Coordinates of C-alpha atoms and ligand atoms in Angstrom, one line a residue:
X1 CA 128.3 92.8 101.8
X2 CA 125.1 92.6 99.8
X3 CA 122.7 90.0 101.1
X4 CA 119.2 88.8 100.0
X5 CA 116.9 87.0 102.4
X6 CA 114.7 84.3 100.7
X7 CA 112.0 82.3 102.3
X8 CA 108.3 81.8 102.6
X9 CA 106.1 84.3 104.3
X10 CA 106.7 83.9 108.0
X11 CA 110.0 82.0 107.6
X12 CA 111.7 84.6 109.8
X13 CA 113.3 86.8 107.1
X14 CA 112.5 90.0 109.0
X15 CA 113.5 88.6 112.3
X16 CA 116.9 87.5 111.0
X17 CA 117.5 90.5 108.7
X18 CA 117.2 92.9 111.7
X19 CA 119.8 90.9 113.7
X20 CA 122.2 90.7 110.7
X21 CA 121.8 94.4 110.0
X22 CA 122.7 95.2 113.6
X23 CA 125.7 92.9 113.7
X24 CA 127.2 94.0 110.3
X25 CA 126.1 97.6 110.6
X26 CA 124.3 97.6 107.2
X27 CA 120.8 98.9 106.4
X28 CA 117.9 96.5 106.6
X29 CA 115.6 97.1 103.5
X30 CA 112.2 95.4 103.7
X31 CA 109.9 96.1 100.8
X32 CA 107.0 94.9 103.0
X33 CA 107.9 97.5 105.7
X34 CA 108.3 100.2 103.0
X35 CA 104.8 99.4 101.7
X36 CA 103.3 99.3 105.2
X37 CA 104.9 102.7 106.0
X38 CA 103.3 104.1 102.8
X39 CA 99.9 102.6 103.7
X40 CA 100.1 104.2 107.2
X41 CA 101.0 107.6 105.7
X42 CA 98.3 107.4 103.1
X43 CA 100.5 107.8 100.1
X44 CA 99.5 106.9 96.5
X45 CA 102.0 104.1 96.5
X46 CA 100.5 102.8 99.8
X47 CA 96.9 102.9 98.4
X48 CA 98.0 100.9 95.3
X49 CA 100.0 98.4 97.3
X50 CA 97.3 97.8 99.9
X51 CA 94.8 96.4 97.3
X52 CA 97.3 93.7 96.5
X53 CA 98.7 93.0 99.9
X54 CA 95.2 92.6 101.6
X55 CA 94.5 89.8 99.1
X56 CA 97.8 88.1 99.7
X57 CA 99.0 88.9 96.2
X58 CA 102.3 90.4 95.1
X59 CA 102.5 94.1 94.3
X60 CA 103.2 94.5 90.6
X61 CA 106.9 94.4 89.7
X62 CA 106.8 98.0 88.2
X63 CA 105.8 99.4 91.6
X64 CA 108.7 97.6 93.4
X65 CA 111.8 97.5 91.2
X66 CA 112.6 101.2 90.7
X67 CA 112.0 101.8 94.4
X68 CA 114.5 99.2 95.5
X69 CA 117.1 100.1 92.8
X70 CA 116.9 103.8 94.0
X71 CA 117.2 102.7 97.6
X72 CA 120.3 100.6 97.3
X73 CA 122.1 103.5 95.6
X74 CA 121.7 105.8 98.6
X75 CA 124.8 106.7 100.6
X76 CA 124.1 104.5 103.6
X77 CA 124.2 101.4 101.3
X78 CA 127.9 102.0 100.3
X79 CA 129.1 99.2 102.7
X80 CA 126.3 96.9 101.7
X81 CA 122.7 96.1 102.7
X82 CA 120.3 93.3 103.5
X83 CA 117.2 93.0 101.3
X84 CA 114.2 91.4 103.0
X85 CA 111.3 90.5 100.8
X86 CA 112.9 91.5 97.5
X87 CA 113.4 90.1 95.0
X88 CA 110.2 88.0 95.0
X89 CA 109.9 87.2 91.2
X90 CA 112.4 86.4 88.5
X91 CA 111.9 89.8 86.8
X92 CA 112.6 91.5 90.1
X93 CA 115.9 89.5 90.5
X94 CA 116.8 90.3 86.9
X95 CA 116.2 94.0 87.3
X96 CA 118.3 94.1 90.5
X97 CA 121.1 92.2 88.8
X98 CA 121.0 94.5 85.8
X99 CA 121.1 97.7 88.0
X100 CA 124.0 96.3 90.0
X101 CA 125.9 95.2 86.9
X102 CA 125.8 98.7 85.6
X103 CA 127.6 99.8 88.9
X104 CA 130.1 96.9 88.5
X105 CA 128.5 95.2 91.6
X106 CA 126.7 92.0 92.4
X107 CA 124.8 90.2 95.2
X108 CA 127.2 88.3 97.6
X109 CA 124.8 85.9 99.4
X110 CA 121.2 84.7 99.0
X111 CA 120.2 83.2 102.3
X112 CA 117.3 80.9 102.0
X113 CA 115.5 80.4 105.3
X114 CA 113.7 77.0 105.0
X115 CA 110.5 76.4 107.0
X116 CA 107.8 73.9 106.0
X117 CA 104.3 75.3 105.2
X118 CA 102.8 73.5 108.3
X119 CA 105.0 75.6 110.7
X120 CA 104.2 78.8 108.8
X121 CA 100.5 79.0 109.6
X122 CA 101.2 78.6 113.3
X123 CA 103.9 81.3 113.3
X124 CA 101.7 83.8 111.4
X125 CA 98.7 83.4 113.7
X126 CA 100.9 84.2 116.7
X127 CA 102.8 87.1 115.2
X128 CA 102.0 90.6 116.5
X129 CA 103.3 93.8 114.9
X130 CA 103.6 97.2 116.5
X131 CA 101.4 100.0 115.0
X132 CA 104.1 102.5 115.9
X133 CA 107.5 101.3 115.0
X134 CA 106.7 98.0 113.1
X135 CA 108.6 95.8 115.5
X136 CA 107.6 92.1 115.3
X137 CA 106.8 89.8 118.1
X138 CA 105.3 86.3 118.6
X139 CA 102.8 85.4 121.3
X140 CA 104.7 82.2 122.1
X141 CA 108.2 82.5 120.6
X142 CA 109.0 86.2 121.1
X143 CA 106.6 87.7 123.6
X144 CA 106.7 91.3 124.8
X145 CA 107.4 92.2 128.5
X146 CA 103.8 93.5 128.8
X147 CA 101.1 91.8 126.8
X148 CA 99.9 93.8 123.8
X149 CA 102.4 96.6 124.2
X150 CA 105.6 97.1 122.2
X151 CA 108.8 96.8 124.2
X152 CA 110.6 99.4 122.0
X153 CA 108.1 102.3 121.7
X154 CA 105.2 101.4 124.0
X155 CA 102.5 101.5 121.3
X156 CA 99.8 98.9 120.7
X157 CA 100.4 95.5 118.9
X158 CA 98.1 94.2 116.2
X159 CA 97.6 91.1 114.0
X160 CA 98.7 92.2 110.5
X161 CA 95.7 92.3 108.1
X162 CA 97.4 89.8 105.8
X163 CA 98.2 87.4 108.7
X164 CA 94.6 86.1 108.8
X165 CA 94.7 82.3 108.1
X166 CA 93.0 82.4 104.7
X167 CA 95.3 85.2 103.5
X168 CA 98.3 83.3 104.8
X169 CA 97.3 80.3 102.7
X170 CA 97.0 82.5 99.6
X171 CA 100.5 84.1 100.3
X172 CA 102.0 80.6 100.6
X173 CA 100.5 79.6 97.2
X174 CA 101.9 82.8 95.7
X175 CA 105.3 82.1 97.3
X176 CA 105.5 78.6 95.8
X177 CA 104.5 79.8 92.4
X178 CA 106.3 83.1 92.0
X179 CA 109.1 83.3 94.5
X180 CA 110.4 79.8 95.0
X181 CA 111.9 79.8 91.4
X182 CA 114.5 82.3 92.8
X183 CA 116.1 79.4 94.7
X184 CA 117.2 77.8 91.4
X185 CA 118.1 81.3 90.0
X186 CA 120.6 82.0 92.8
X187 CA 121.8 78.4 93.1
X188 CA 122.9 78.7 89.5
X189 CA 124.9 81.8 90.3
X190 CA 126.6 79.9 93.2
X191 CA 125.5 82.3 95.9
X192 CA 122.6 80.4 97.5
X193 CA 123.0 79.3 101.1
X194 CA 120.2 77.2 102.8
X195 CA 119.5 77.6 106.5
X196 CA 117.2 75.5 108.6
X197 CA 114.6 78.0 109.7
X198 CA 112.8 75.7 112.1
X199 CA 115.5 76.1 114.8
X200 CA 115.1 78.7 117.5
X201 CA 115.8 82.3 116.4
X202 CA 119.3 82.4 118.0
X203 CA 120.3 79.1 116.4
X204 CA 119.1 80.4 113.0
X205 CA 121.1 83.6 113.5
X206 CA 124.3 81.7 114.4
X207 CA 123.9 79.5 111.3
X208 CA 123.7 82.7 109.1
X209 CA 126.7 84.3 110.8
X210 CA 128.7 81.2 110.1
X211 CA 127.9 81.6 106.4
X212 CA 128.6 85.3 106.3
X213 CA 131.8 85.1 108.3
X214 CA 132.6 87.3 111.4
Ligands
AP5_1 P1 106.4 91.0 103.7 O1 106.2 92.0 104.7 O2 107.8 90.9 103.1 O3 105.8 89.7 104.1 P2 106.3 88.1 103.9 O4 107.3 87.8 102.9 O5 105.0 87.5 103.6 O6 107.0 87.8 105.1 P3 106.6 88.1 106.5 O7 107.1 89.5 106.9 O8 105.2 87.8 106.8 O9 107.5 87.0 107.3 P4 109.1 87.0 107.7 O10 109.7 86.0 106.9 O11 109.6 88.4 107.7 O12 108.9 86.4 109.1 P5 109.1 87.1 110.6 O13 110.5 87.4 110.9 O14 108.1 88.3 110.7 O15 105.4 91.4 102.4 C1 104.0 91.6 102.7 C2 103.3 91.9 101.4 O16 103.9 93.0 100.7 C3 103.4 90.7 100.4 O17 102.5 89.8 100.6 C4 103.3 91.5 99.0 O18 101.9 91.8 98.8 C5 104.0 92.8 99.3 N1 105.4 92.8 98.9 C6 106.5 93.0 99.7 N2 107.6 92.9 99.0 C7 107.2 92.7 97.7 C8 107.9 92.5 96.5 N3 109.3 92.5 96.4 N4 107.2 92.3 95.3 C9 105.9 92.3 95.3 N5 105.1 92.5 96.5 C10 105.8 92.7 97.6 O19 108.6 85.9 111.5 C11 107.3 85.5 111.5 C12 106.8 85.2 112.9 O20 107.5 84.0 113.4 C13 107.1 86.3 113.9 O21 106.1 86.4 114.9 C14 108.4 85.9 114.6 O22 108.5 86.4 115.9 C15 108.3 84.3 114.5 N6 109.6 83.7 114.3 C16 110.6 84.1 113.5 N7 111.7 83.2 113.5 C17 111.3 82.2 114.4 C18 111.9 81.0 114.9 N8 113.1 80.7 114.4 N9 111.2 80.2 115.7 C19 109.9 80.6 116.1 N10 109.3 81.7 115.8 C20 110.0 82.5 114.9
MG2 MG1 108.9 90.3 107.2

């Protein structure tokens, strides 16, 4: 099963992608997580990506497409995968489709998690990410057992650099301009599935499971 998660920044793509990956035992591939891991490790890719991410801009397609096309051809992706944060532009979607077509494959579902912009700003301000394992929490909606400490690995939680309110506004603008056109792109292919992302996390998850099937 090959799944794409679409939605604005903070819509809950990562939250749901992790749960889906667990249930269906397929890898969760987040381009944002890949870039953040590269930034943390000080790689060349990380250095390049950071200059765009900190401004709320998209990393150029040429730094993203090959990376994802390589990743989805690794052995653990044989039974499928869930892509979170990719594609984010029409050229990215086209490059994925082209690479899959060469393998005789195609995307099965594009899940569009719908959340209005007003709710997004509130969610991002409360999000906290672990510096160690990257796990994501929310001060109000997904709190940790001990404040400021990751439940999974015990490391410190931080506000992501790009979650500051002015950068969130920029990211929302970029989303509407460059990523939202993908909704029509996948709708035309007949694989778009809309989900109401304003429900609580478990209700959103159940709605997605209903679409994907048991
Ligand atoms: P990325 O890491 O993908 O960020 P994003 O798309 O902006 O999305 P987020 O991770 O911020 O939000 P999410 O939808 O995963 O929400 P989450 O589940 O955390 O990308 C970061 C940057 O990398 C980009 O800006 C770009 O520069 C670059 N990049 C990445 N991929 C790229 C690509 N393909 N091309 C070019 N550049 C790329 O949830 C948010 C918060 O809300 C959490 O605190 C969570 O606990 C809470 N929450 C989740 N669901 C609910 C719910 N139902 N109710 C209440 N709270 C909820
Ligand atoms: Mg995410």
